[in-house]
C-alpha positions as protocol buffer text, in pm:
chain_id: "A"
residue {
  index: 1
  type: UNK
  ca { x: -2437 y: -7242 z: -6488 }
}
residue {
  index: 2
  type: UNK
  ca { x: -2559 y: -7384 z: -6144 }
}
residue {
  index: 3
  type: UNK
  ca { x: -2369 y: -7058 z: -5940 }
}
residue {
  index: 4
  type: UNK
  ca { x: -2605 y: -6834 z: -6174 }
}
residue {
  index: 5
  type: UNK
  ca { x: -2898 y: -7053 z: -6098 }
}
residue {
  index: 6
  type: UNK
  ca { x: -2806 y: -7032 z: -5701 }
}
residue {
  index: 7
  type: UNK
  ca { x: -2697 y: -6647 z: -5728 }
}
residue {
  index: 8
  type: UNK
  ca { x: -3083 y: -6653 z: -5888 }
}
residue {
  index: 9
  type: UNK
  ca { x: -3226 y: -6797 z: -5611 }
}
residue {
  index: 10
  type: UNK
  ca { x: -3075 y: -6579 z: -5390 }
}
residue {
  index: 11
  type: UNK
  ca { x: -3215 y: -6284 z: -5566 }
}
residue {
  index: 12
  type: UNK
  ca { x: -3558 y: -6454 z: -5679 }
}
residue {
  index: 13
  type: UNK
  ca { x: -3774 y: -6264 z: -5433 }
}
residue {
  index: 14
  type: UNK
  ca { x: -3669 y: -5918 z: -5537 }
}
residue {
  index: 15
  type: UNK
  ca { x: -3786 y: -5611 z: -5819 }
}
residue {
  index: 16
  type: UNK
  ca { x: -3770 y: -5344 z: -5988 }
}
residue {
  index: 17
  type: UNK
  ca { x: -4117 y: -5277 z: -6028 }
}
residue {
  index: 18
  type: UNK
  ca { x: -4180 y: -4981 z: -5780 }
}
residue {
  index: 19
  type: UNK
  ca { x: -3936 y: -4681 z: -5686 }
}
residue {
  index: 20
  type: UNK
  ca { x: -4068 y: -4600 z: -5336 }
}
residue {
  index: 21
  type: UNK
  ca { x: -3963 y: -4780 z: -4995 }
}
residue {
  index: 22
  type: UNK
  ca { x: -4084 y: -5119 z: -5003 }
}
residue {
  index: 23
  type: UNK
  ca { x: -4414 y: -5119 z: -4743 }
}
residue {
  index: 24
  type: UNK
  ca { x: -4604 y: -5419 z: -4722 }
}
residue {
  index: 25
  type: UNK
  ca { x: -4987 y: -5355 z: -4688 }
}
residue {
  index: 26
  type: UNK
  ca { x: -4978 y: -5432 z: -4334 }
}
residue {
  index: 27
  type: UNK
  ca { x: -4771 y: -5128 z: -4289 }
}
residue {
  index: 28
  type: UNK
  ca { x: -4422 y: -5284 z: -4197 }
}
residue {
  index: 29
  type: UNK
  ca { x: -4155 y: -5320 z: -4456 }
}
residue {
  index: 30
  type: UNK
  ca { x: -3968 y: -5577 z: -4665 }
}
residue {
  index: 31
  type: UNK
  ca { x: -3667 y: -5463 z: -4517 }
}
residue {
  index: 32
  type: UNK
  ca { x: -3434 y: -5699 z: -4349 }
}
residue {
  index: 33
  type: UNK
  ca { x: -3269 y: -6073 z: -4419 }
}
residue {
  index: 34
  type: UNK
  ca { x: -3477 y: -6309 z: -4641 }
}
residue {
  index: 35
  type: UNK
  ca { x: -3422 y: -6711 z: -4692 }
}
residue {
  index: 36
  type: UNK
  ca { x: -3512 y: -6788 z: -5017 }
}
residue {
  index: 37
  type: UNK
  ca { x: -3516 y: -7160 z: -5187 }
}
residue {
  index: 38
  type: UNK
  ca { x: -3513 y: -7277 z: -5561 }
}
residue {
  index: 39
  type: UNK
  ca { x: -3691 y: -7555 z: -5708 }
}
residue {
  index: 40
  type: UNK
  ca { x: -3601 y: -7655 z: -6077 }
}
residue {
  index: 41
  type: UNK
  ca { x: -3919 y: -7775 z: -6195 }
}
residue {
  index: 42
  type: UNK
  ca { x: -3751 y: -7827 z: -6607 }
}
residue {
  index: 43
  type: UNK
  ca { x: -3387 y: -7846 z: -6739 }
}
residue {
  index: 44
  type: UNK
  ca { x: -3083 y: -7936 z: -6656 }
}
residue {
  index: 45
  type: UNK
  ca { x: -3005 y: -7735 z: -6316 }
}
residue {
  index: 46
  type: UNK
  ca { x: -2951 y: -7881 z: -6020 }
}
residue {
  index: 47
  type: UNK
  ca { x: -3312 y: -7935 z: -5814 }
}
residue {
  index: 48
  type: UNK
  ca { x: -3228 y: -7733 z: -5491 }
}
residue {
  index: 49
  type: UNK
  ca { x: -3053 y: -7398 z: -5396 }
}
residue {
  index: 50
  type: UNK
  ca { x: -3108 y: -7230 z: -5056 }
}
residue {
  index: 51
  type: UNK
  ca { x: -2955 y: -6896 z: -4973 }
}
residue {
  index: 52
  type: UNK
  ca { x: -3013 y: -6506 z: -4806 }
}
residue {
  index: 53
  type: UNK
  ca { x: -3036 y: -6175 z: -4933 }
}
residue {
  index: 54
  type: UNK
  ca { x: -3085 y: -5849 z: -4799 }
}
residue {
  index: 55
  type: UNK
  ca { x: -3380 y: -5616 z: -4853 }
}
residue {
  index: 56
  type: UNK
  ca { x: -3281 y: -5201 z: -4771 }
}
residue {
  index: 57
  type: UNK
  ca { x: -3562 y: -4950 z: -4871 }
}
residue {
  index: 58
  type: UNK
  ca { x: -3649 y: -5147 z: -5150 }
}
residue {
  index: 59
  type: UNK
  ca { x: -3296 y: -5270 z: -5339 }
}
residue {
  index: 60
  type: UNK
  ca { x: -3185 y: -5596 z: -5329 }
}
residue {
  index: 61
  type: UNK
  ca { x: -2810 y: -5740 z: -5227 }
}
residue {
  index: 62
  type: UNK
  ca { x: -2697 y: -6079 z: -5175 }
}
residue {
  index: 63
  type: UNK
  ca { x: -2604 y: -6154 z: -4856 }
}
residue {
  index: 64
  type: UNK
  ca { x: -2385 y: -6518 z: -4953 }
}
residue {
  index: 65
  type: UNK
  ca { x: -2242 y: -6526 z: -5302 }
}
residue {
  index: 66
  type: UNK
  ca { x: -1877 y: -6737 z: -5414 }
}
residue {
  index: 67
  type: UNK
  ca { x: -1939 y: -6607 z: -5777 }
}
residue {
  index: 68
  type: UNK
  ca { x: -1852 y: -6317 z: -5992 }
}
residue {
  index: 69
  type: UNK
  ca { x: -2275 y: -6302 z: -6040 }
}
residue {
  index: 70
  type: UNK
  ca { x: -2414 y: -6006 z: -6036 }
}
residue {
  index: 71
  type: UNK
  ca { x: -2828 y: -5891 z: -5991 }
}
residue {
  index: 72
  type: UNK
  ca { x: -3019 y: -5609 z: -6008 }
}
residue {
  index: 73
  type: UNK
  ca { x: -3347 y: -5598 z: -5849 }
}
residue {
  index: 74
  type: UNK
  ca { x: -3580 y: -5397 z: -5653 }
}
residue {
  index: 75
  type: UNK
  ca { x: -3901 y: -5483 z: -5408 }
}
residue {
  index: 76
  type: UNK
  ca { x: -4222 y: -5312 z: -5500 }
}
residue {
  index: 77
  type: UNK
  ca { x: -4442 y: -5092 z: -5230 }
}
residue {
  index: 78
  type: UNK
  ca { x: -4761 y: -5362 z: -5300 }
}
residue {
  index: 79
  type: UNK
  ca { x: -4485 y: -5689 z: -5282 }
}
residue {
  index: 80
  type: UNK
  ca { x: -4436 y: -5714 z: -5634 }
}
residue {
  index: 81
  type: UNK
  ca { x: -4076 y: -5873 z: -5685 }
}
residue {
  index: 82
  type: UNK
  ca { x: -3853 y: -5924 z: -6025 }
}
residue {
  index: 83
  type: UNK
  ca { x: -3505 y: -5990 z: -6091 }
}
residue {
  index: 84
  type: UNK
  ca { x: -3241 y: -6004 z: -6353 }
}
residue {
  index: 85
  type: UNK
  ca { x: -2911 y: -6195 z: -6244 }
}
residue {
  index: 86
  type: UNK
  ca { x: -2619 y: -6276 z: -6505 }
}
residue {
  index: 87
  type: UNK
  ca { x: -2301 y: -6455 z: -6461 }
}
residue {
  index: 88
  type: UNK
  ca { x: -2053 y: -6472 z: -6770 }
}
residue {
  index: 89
  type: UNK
  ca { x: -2275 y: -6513 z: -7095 }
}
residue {
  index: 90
  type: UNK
  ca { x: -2583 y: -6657 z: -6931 }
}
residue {
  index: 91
  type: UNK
  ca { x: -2863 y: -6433 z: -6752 }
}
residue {
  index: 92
  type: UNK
  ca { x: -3189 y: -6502 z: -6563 }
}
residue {
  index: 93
  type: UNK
  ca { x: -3478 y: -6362 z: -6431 }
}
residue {
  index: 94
  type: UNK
  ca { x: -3742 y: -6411 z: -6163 }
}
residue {
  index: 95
  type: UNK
  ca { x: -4111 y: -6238 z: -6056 }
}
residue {
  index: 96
  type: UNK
  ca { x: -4314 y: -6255 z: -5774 }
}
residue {
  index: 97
  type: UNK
  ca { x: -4452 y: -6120 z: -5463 }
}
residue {
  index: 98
  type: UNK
  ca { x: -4350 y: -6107 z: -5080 }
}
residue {
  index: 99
  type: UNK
  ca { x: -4591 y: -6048 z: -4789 }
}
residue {
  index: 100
  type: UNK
  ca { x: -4476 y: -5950 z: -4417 }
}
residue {
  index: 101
  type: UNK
  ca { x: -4340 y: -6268 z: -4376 }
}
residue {
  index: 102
  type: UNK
  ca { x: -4313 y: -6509 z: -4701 }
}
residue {
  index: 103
  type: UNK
  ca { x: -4299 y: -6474 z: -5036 }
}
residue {
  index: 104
  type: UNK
  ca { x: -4323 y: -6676 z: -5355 }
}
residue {
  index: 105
  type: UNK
  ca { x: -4262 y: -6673 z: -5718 }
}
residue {
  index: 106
  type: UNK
  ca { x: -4130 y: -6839 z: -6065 }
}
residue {
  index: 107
  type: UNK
  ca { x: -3759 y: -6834 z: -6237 }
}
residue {
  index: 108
  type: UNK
  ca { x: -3651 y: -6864 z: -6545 }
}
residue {
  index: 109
  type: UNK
  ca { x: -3288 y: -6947 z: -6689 }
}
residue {
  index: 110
  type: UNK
  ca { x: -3331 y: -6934 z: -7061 }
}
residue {
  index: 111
  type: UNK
  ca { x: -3390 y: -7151 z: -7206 }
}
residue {
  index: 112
  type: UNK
  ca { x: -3173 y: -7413 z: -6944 }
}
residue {
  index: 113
  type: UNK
  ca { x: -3425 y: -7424 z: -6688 }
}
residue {
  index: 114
  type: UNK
  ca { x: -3721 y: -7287 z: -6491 }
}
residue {
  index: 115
  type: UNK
  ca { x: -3899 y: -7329 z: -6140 }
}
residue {
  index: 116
  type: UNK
  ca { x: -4039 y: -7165 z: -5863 }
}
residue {
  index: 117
  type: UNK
  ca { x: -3950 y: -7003 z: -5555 }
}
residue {
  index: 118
  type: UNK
  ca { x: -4017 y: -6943 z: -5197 }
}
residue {
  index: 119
  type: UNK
  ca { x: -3898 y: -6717 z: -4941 }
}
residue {
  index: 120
  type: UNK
  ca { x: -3920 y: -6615 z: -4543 }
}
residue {
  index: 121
  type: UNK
  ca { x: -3821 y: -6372 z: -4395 }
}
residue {
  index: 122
  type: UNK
  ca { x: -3536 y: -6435 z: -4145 }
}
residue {
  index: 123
  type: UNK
  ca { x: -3609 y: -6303 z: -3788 }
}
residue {
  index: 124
  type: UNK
  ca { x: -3353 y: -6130 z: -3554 }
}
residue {
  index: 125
  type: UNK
  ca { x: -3360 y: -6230 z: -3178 }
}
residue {
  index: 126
  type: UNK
  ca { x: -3244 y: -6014 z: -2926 }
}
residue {
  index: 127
  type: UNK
  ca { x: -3085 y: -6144 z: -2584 }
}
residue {
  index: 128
  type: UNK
  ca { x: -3198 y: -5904 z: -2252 }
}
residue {
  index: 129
  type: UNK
  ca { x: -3036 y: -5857 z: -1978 }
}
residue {
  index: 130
  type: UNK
  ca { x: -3192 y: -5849 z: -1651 }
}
């Protein structure tokens, strides 16, 4: 139960709710490596998960997963985020919305547990040569 809970986490940030590119309204995109953490605020899962996942015009991959999990999810043109994640017989979902940098939302593992989420956007730094 507490690999779907983490493979949730990983995936918490991410939706199905639009079809087009993901742009926030700042005019970049969600594109790119996200952190995202897990807080169990009821039930019996464990209180913390961190982990990444991967934002490509819109769909959603994890990055870090040692389960047989799998998610489907999607990030919406406005931010709009939601995820469904299974693993075996259980199965979980999460909503929410990103920005150009950060992101937040709730989770649910029926009826086991439930929290909220948060998530930043990992940057990329470059090394030049002079």
């Amino acid at each position: 139960m507490s690999k779907l809970v983490a493979v949730l986490a990983l995936g918490a940030g991410l939706s199905s709710a639009h079809l087009q590119p993901a742009v926030s309204r700042e005019g970049g995109n969600f594109n790119g490596a996200w952190s995202v953490e897990l807080v169990t605020e009821s039930g019996i899962c464990d209180s913390r998960y961190s982990y990444s996942v991967s934002v490509q015009d819109g769909q959603v991959r994890l990055i870090s997963s040692a389960d047989r999990a799998t998610m489907t999810g999607r990030v919406g043109t406005d931010g709009t985020v939601g995820l469904n994640v299974s693993n075996g017989s259980a199965s979980g979902a999460a909503s929410g919305r990103l920005e150009a940098r950060s992101g937040s939302g709730t989770w649910k593992v029926s009826p086991l547990c439930s929290g909220r989420w948060t998530a930043r956007r990992q940057t990329t730094r470059t090394a030049q040569a002079e």
